[in-house]
C-alpha positions as a Markdown table, in Angstrom:
| # | Residue | x | y | z |
|---|---|---|---|---|
| 1 | Met | 66.2 | 22.2 | -1.7 |
| 2 | Lys | 64.4 | 19.7 | 0.5 |
| 3 | Asp | 62.2 | 21.1 | 3.2 |
| 4 | Ser | 63.2 | 20.0 | 6.6 |
| 5 | Ala | 61.9 | 20.0 | 10.2 |
| 6 | Lys | 62.8 | 18.5 | 13.5 |
| 7 | Pro | 60.9 | 15.5 | 14.6 |
| 8 | Val | 58.0 | 16.5 | 16.8 |
| 9 | Ser | 57.4 | 13.2 | 18.6 |
| 10 | Gln | 58.1 | 9.5 | 18.7 |
| 11 | Ser | 55.6 | 7.1 | 17.2 |
| 12 | Ser | 54.1 | 4.2 | 19.0 |
| 13 | Ser | 55.9 | 0.8 | 18.7 |
| 14 | Glu | 52.5 | -0.7 | 18.0 |
| 15 | Asn | 52.3 | 1.0 | 14.6 |
| 16 | Pro | 51.8 | -1.3 | 11.6 |
| 17 | Pro | 55.1 | -2.2 | 9.9 |
| 18 | Gly | 54.2 | -1.2 | 6.4 |
| 19 | Pro | 52.4 | 1.4 | 4.4 |
| 20 | Ile | 48.6 | 1.5 | 4.6 |
| 21 | Pro | 46.4 | 0.9 | 1.5 |
| 22 | Pro | 44.2 | 3.7 | 0.3 |
| 23 | Glu | 40.8 | 3.6 | 1.9 |
| 24 | Arg | 39.1 | 5.5 | -0.9 |
| 25 | His | 40.0 | 7.8 | -3.7 |
| 26 | Pro | 39.7 | 11.5 | -3.0 |
| 27 | Glu | 37.8 | 13.8 | -5.3 |
| 28 | Arg | 39.9 | 14.4 | -8.4 |
| 29 | Pro | 39.0 | 17.6 | -10.2 |
| 30 | Glu | 39.0 | 17.2 | -14.0 |
| 31 | Val | 41.9 | 19.0 | -15.6 |
| 32 | Pro | 40.8 | 20.4 | -18.9 |
| 33 | Lys | 42.5 | 18.9 | -22.0 |
| 34 | Asp | 41.6 | 21.9 | -24.1 |
| 35 | Ala | 43.2 | 25.1 | -22.8 |
| 36 | Asp | 40.1 | 27.1 | -23.9 |
| 37 | Gly | 37.6 | 24.8 | -22.2 |
| 38 | Val | 33.9 | 25.3 | -22.8 |
| 39 | Gly | 33.8 | 28.8 | -21.5 |
| 40 | Arg | 36.0 | 31.8 | -22.2 |
| 41 | Thr | 38.0 | 33.9 | -19.7 |
| 42 | Ser | 37.8 | 37.5 | -20.6 |
| 43 | Gly | 41.0 | 39.3 | -21.4 |
| 44 | Glu | 40.4 | 41.8 | -18.7 |
| 45 | Ala | 40.0 | 39.2 | -16.0 |
| 46 | Ala | 42.9 | 37.1 | -17.3 |
| 47 | Glu | 45.1 | 40.2 | -17.1 |
| 48 | Ala | 44.1 | 41.0 | -13.6 |
| 49 | Leu | 44.3 | 37.4 | -12.4 |
| 50 | Pro | 47.0 | 35.6 | -14.5 |
| 51 | Glu | 46.5 | 32.3 | -12.7 |
| 52 | Leu | 43.0 | 32.1 | -14.4 |
| 53 | Ala | 44.3 | 32.3 | -17.9 |
| 54 | Gly | 43.1 | 29.3 | -19.9 |
| 55 | His | 40.7 | 28.1 | -17.2 |
| 56 | Pro | 37.2 | 27.3 | -18.5 |
| 57 | Val | 35.4 | 29.8 | -16.3 |
| 58 | Asp | 32.3 | 31.4 | -18.0 |
| 59 | Leu | 32.7 | 34.9 | -16.5 |
| 60 | Gln | 30.0 | 36.3 | -18.7 |
| 61 | Ala | 27.4 | 33.8 | -17.4 |
| 62 | Ile | 28.4 | 34.7 | -13.8 |
| 63 | Glu | 28.0 | 38.4 | -14.5 |
| 64 | Glu | 24.6 | 37.9 | -16.0 |
| 65 | Ala | 23.5 | 35.8 | -13.0 |
| 66 | Val | 24.7 | 38.5 | -10.6 |
| 67 | Arg | 22.7 | 41.1 | -12.5 |
| 68 | Thr | 19.6 | 38.9 | -12.3 |
| 69 | Ile | 20.1 | 38.4 | -8.5 |
| 70 | Leu | 20.5 | 42.2 | -8.0 |
| 71 | Arg | 17.3 | 42.9 | -9.9 |
| 72 | Ala | 15.5 | 40.0 | -8.0 |
| 73 | Val | 16.2 | 41.6 | -4.6 |
| 74 | Gly | 15.0 | 45.0 | -5.8 |
| 75 | Glu | 18.3 | 46.7 | -6.8 |
| 76 | Asp | 19.3 | 48.4 | -10.0 |
| 77 | Pro | 22.5 | 46.7 | -11.4 |
| 78 | Asp | 23.1 | 49.8 | -13.6 |
| 79 | Arg | 23.4 | 52.3 | -10.8 |
| 80 | Glu | 26.8 | 53.7 | -10.2 |
| 81 | Gly | 27.7 | 51.7 | -7.1 |
| 82 | Leu | 26.7 | 48.4 | -8.6 |
| 83 | Arg | 27.7 | 48.9 | -12.2 |
| 84 | Glu | 31.0 | 47.0 | -11.8 |
| 85 | Thr | 29.8 | 44.5 | -9.2 |
| 86 | Pro | 28.9 | 41.7 | -11.6 |
| 87 | Arg | 32.4 | 41.8 | -13.1 |
| 88 | Arg | 34.0 | 41.8 | -9.7 |
| 89 | Val | 31.8 | 38.9 | -8.4 |
| 90 | Ala | 32.6 | 36.8 | -11.5 |
| 91 | Arg | 36.4 | 37.3 | -11.0 |
| 92 | Met | 35.9 | 36.5 | -7.3 |
| 93 | Tyr | 34.2 | 33.2 | -7.9 |
| 94 | Ala | 36.8 | 32.3 | -10.5 |
| 95 | Glu | 39.5 | 32.9 | -7.8 |
| 96 | Leu | 37.6 | 31.2 | -5.0 |
| 97 | Phe | 36.9 | 28.0 | -7.0 |
| 98 | Lys | 40.2 | 27.7 | -8.8 |
| 99 | Gly | 40.8 | 24.4 | -7.0 |
| 100 | Leu | 38.2 | 22.9 | -9.3 |
| 101 | Arg | 40.8 | 23.2 | -12.1 |
| 102 | Ser | 43.8 | 22.1 | -10.1 |
| 103 | Asp | 45.1 | 18.6 | -9.3 |
| 104 | Pro | 46.6 | 18.6 | -5.8 |
| 105 | Arg | 48.4 | 15.3 | -6.6 |
| 106 | Arg | 51.0 | 17.3 | -8.5 |
| 107 | His | 52.4 | 18.6 | -5.2 |
| 108 | Leu | 53.2 | 15.1 | -3.9 |
| 109 | Gln | 55.1 | 13.7 | -6.8 |
| 110 | Lys | 58.5 | 14.5 | -5.4 |
| 111 | Val | 59.4 | 12.6 | -2.3 |
| 112 | Phe | 62.7 | 11.9 | -0.5 |
| 113 | Thr | 64.0 | 8.6 | 1.0 |
| 114 | Glu | 64.5 | 9.0 | 4.7 |
| 115 | Arg | 64.9 | 6.6 | 7.6 |
| 116 | Tyr | 62.9 | 8.8 | 9.9 |
| 117 | Asp | 59.8 | 6.9 | 11.0 |
| 118 | Glu | 58.2 | 9.0 | 13.6 |
| 119 | Val | 55.5 | 11.6 | 13.5 |
| 120 | Val | 55.7 | 14.5 | 11.0 |
| 121 | Leu | 53.3 | 17.2 | 11.9 |
| 122 | Val | 52.5 | 20.5 | 10.2 |
| 123 | Lys | 50.2 | 22.7 | 12.3 |
| 124 | Asp | 48.1 | 25.8 | 11.7 |
| 125 | Ile | 47.9 | 25.7 | 7.9 |
| 126 | Ser | 45.6 | 28.6 | 7.2 |
| 127 | Phe | 42.9 | 28.2 | 4.5 |
| 128 | Glu | 39.7 | 29.8 | 3.1 |
| 129 | Ser | 37.0 | 27.7 | 1.5 |
| 130 | Thr | 33.3 | 28.0 | 0.5 |
| 131 | Cys | 30.4 | 26.1 | 2.0 |
| 132 | Glu | 28.4 | 24.5 | -0.8 |
| 133 | His | 25.1 | 24.9 | 1.0 |
| 134 | His | 25.0 | 28.7 | 1.0 |
| 135 | Leu | 28.1 | 29.6 | -1.0 |
| 136 | Met | 29.4 | 31.5 | 2.0 |
| 137 | Pro | 33.0 | 31.4 | 3.2 |
| 138 | Phe | 34.4 | 29.2 | 5.9 |
| 139 | Met | 38.0 | 29.6 | 7.1 |
| 140 | Gly | 40.4 | 28.4 | 9.6 |
| 141 | Lys | 43.4 | 26.1 | 9.9 |
| 142 | Ala | 44.3 | 22.6 | 9.1 |
| 143 | His | 46.7 | 20.3 | 11.0 |
| 144 | Ile | 48.3 | 17.4 | 9.0 |
| 145 | Ala | 50.4 | 14.6 | 10.5 |
| 146 | Tyr | 51.7 | 11.4 | 9.0 |
| 147 | Leu | 53.9 | 8.5 | 9.8 |
| 148 | Pro | 56.4 | 8.0 | 7.0 |
| 149 | Gly | 57.0 | 4.6 | 5.5 |
| 150 | Gly | 60.5 | 5.3 | 4.2 |
| 151 | Lys | 59.6 | 8.4 | 2.2 |
| 152 | Val | 58.9 | 12.0 | 3.2 |
| 153 | Val | 57.6 | 15.0 | 1.3 |
| 154 | Gly | 58.5 | 18.6 | 1.5 |
| 155 | Leu | 56.6 | 20.3 | 4.3 |
| 156 | Ser | 55.4 | 23.2 | 2.1 |
| 157 | Lys | 53.8 | 20.7 | -0.2 |
| 158 | Leu | 51.3 | 19.8 | 2.5 |
| 159 | Ala | 50.2 | 23.4 | 2.7 |
| 160 | Arg | 49.9 | 23.5 | -1.1 |
| 161 | Val | 47.6 | 20.5 | -1.0 |
| 162 | Val | 45.4 | 22.2 | 1.5 |
| 163 | Glu | 45.2 | 25.3 | -0.7 |
| 164 | Asp | 44.2 | 23.4 | -3.8 |
| 165 | Ile | 41.6 | 21.3 | -2.0 |
| 166 | Ala | 40.2 | 24.3 | -0.1 |
| 167 | Arg | 39.5 | 26.3 | -3.2 |
| 168 | Arg | 36.2 | 24.8 | -4.2 |
| 169 | Pro | 32.6 | 24.6 | -3.0 |
| 170 | Gln | 32.3 | 21.8 | -0.4 |
| 171 | Val | 31.5 | 20.9 | 3.2 |
| 172 | Gln | 34.2 | 20.8 | 5.8 |
| 173 | Glu | 33.8 | 17.1 | 6.4 |
| 174 | Arg | 34.6 | 16.2 | 2.8 |
| 175 | Met | 37.5 | 18.6 | 2.6 |
| 176 | Thr | 39.0 | 16.9 | 5.7 |
| 177 | Glu | 38.6 | 13.4 | 4.2 |
| 178 | Ser | 39.8 | 14.5 | 0.8 |
| 179 | Ile | 43.1 | 15.7 | 2.2 |
| 180 | Ala | 43.7 | 12.5 | 4.3 |
| 181 | Asp | 42.7 | 10.2 | 1.4 |
| 182 | Leu | 45.0 | 12.0 | -1.0 |
| 183 | Leu | 48.0 | 11.6 | 1.3 |
| 184 | Val | 47.2 | 7.9 | 1.8 |
| 185 | Glu | 47.0 | 7.4 | -2.0 |
| 186 | Glu | 50.1 | 9.3 | -3.0 |
| 187 | Leu | 52.6 | 8.7 | -0.2 |
| 188 | Gln | 53.9 | 5.5 | 1.3 |
| 189 | Val | 52.7 | 6.2 | 4.8 |
| 190 | Arg | 51.8 | 4.1 | 7.8 |
| 191 | Gly | 49.3 | 6.6 | 9.1 |
| 192 | Val | 47.7 | 10.0 | 8.4 |
| 193 | Ala | 45.8 | 12.4 | 10.7 |
| 194 | Val | 44.1 | 15.5 | 9.4 |
| 195 | Val | 42.3 | 17.9 | 11.8 |
| 196 | Val | 40.5 | 21.0 | 10.5 |
| 197 | Glu | 39.2 | 23.9 | 12.6 |
| 198 | Ala | 37.0 | 26.4 | 10.9 |
| 199 | Ile | 34.6 | 29.3 | 11.4 |
| 200 | His | 31.6 | 29.2 | 9.1 |
| 201 | Thr | 30.0 | 32.5 | 8.1 |
| 202 | Cys | 26.8 | 30.7 | 7.4 |
| 203 | Met | 26.5 | 30.3 | 11.1 |
| 204 | Thr | 27.9 | 33.7 | 12.2 |
| 205 | Val | 26.2 | 36.2 | 9.9 |
| 206 | Arg | 22.9 | 34.5 | 9.1 |
| 207 | Gly | 20.6 | 31.7 | 10.4 |
| 208 | Val | 21.5 | 30.9 | 14.0 |
| 209 | Arg | 24.1 | 33.8 | 14.2 |
| 210 | Lys | 26.5 | 32.4 | 16.7 |
| 211 | Pro | 29.8 | 34.3 | 16.4 |
| 212 | Gly | 32.8 | 32.4 | 17.8 |
| 213 | Ser | 31.4 | 28.9 | 17.0 |
| 214 | Ile | 34.2 | 26.7 | 15.6 |
| 215 | Cys | 33.6 | 23.4 | 13.8 |
| 216 | Val | 36.3 | 20.7 | 14.2 |
| 217 | Thr | 36.6 | 17.7 | 11.9 |
| 218 | Ser | 39.1 | 14.9 | 11.8 |
| 219 | Ala | 40.1 | 12.1 | 9.4 |
| 220 | Met | 42.3 | 9.4 | 10.8 |
| 221 | Arg | 43.9 | 6.7 | 8.6 |
| 222 | Gly | 46.2 | 3.7 | 9.4 |
| 223 | Ala | 48.0 | 3.8 | 12.7 |
| 224 | Phe | 46.2 | 7.0 | 13.8 |
| 225 | Arg | 42.8 | 5.2 | 13.3 |
| 226 | Asn | 43.7 | 1.8 | 14.6 |
| 227 | Asn | 45.9 | 2.6 | 17.6 |
| 228 | Pro | 44.3 | 4.7 | 20.3 |
| 229 | Ser | 47.6 | 5.6 | 21.9 |
| 230 | Thr | 49.0 | 6.9 | 18.6 |
| 231 | Arg | 45.8 | 8.8 | 17.9 |
| 232 | Ala | 46.0 | 10.3 | 21.4 |
| 233 | Glu | 49.6 | 11.3 | 20.9 |
| 234 | Val | 48.9 | 13.2 | 17.7 |
| 235 | Met | 45.9 | 15.0 | 19.2 |
| 236 | Thr | 48.1 | 16.1 | 22.1 |
| 237 | Leu | 50.7 | 17.4 | 19.7 |
| 238 | Ile | 48.0 | 19.4 | 18.0 |
| 239 | Phe | 45.9 | 20.7 | 20.9 |
| 240 | Gly | 48.2 | 20.2 | 23.9 |
| 241 | Asn | 46.8 | 18.9 | 27.1 |
| 242 | His | 43.5 | 20.9 | 26.8 |
| 243 | Lys | 40.5 | 18.7 | 27.7 |
């Protein structure tokens, strides 16, 4: 059944008449041709995490690396409390980075013809990702808006795109642009706006240690980039009238 939602706002009459061309290609994770890949997923991990079955994650190499780190910081990886830690960490990384083996384009292949040509906005899509600088989590919410060009996509598919793209090591800026560029490439849209708000644990529990700090990034394409009133409209829809 097709996802549906009420229109959230009218679009500006100054919007361009047709779909916008892609500005760039988003990062496309390589989907393995060989189900076994170059690594092997242990039977135990595959049983605990069925979605990892067949993914080329070298769990044994991760476990060995974790043991090395524990020894390097002065711990004994063989003591009771740490004995299972390398295995747990290996499974954790396989889960956190499963987006490296997923192609988010698959969520946008089914579209529906609609005459609706005003703003479609999905707010507060929660996500968790990993900062590539320290391999520490950052988490928050994404807001996605687009101006259809005759086609719409199921609303849940936008959330699935965020989930796939979030599950990999990256910086927030690239994550934001990857979502926007993917929508431009795969959908016949006249404009795309992506805004991401996130808390970075690399800022809250280490380094500068500023709890409560929030990083906001945006990527505007088409009408949202070229038309100030259209951009202002969608930002008001996302954040309200807060200055």
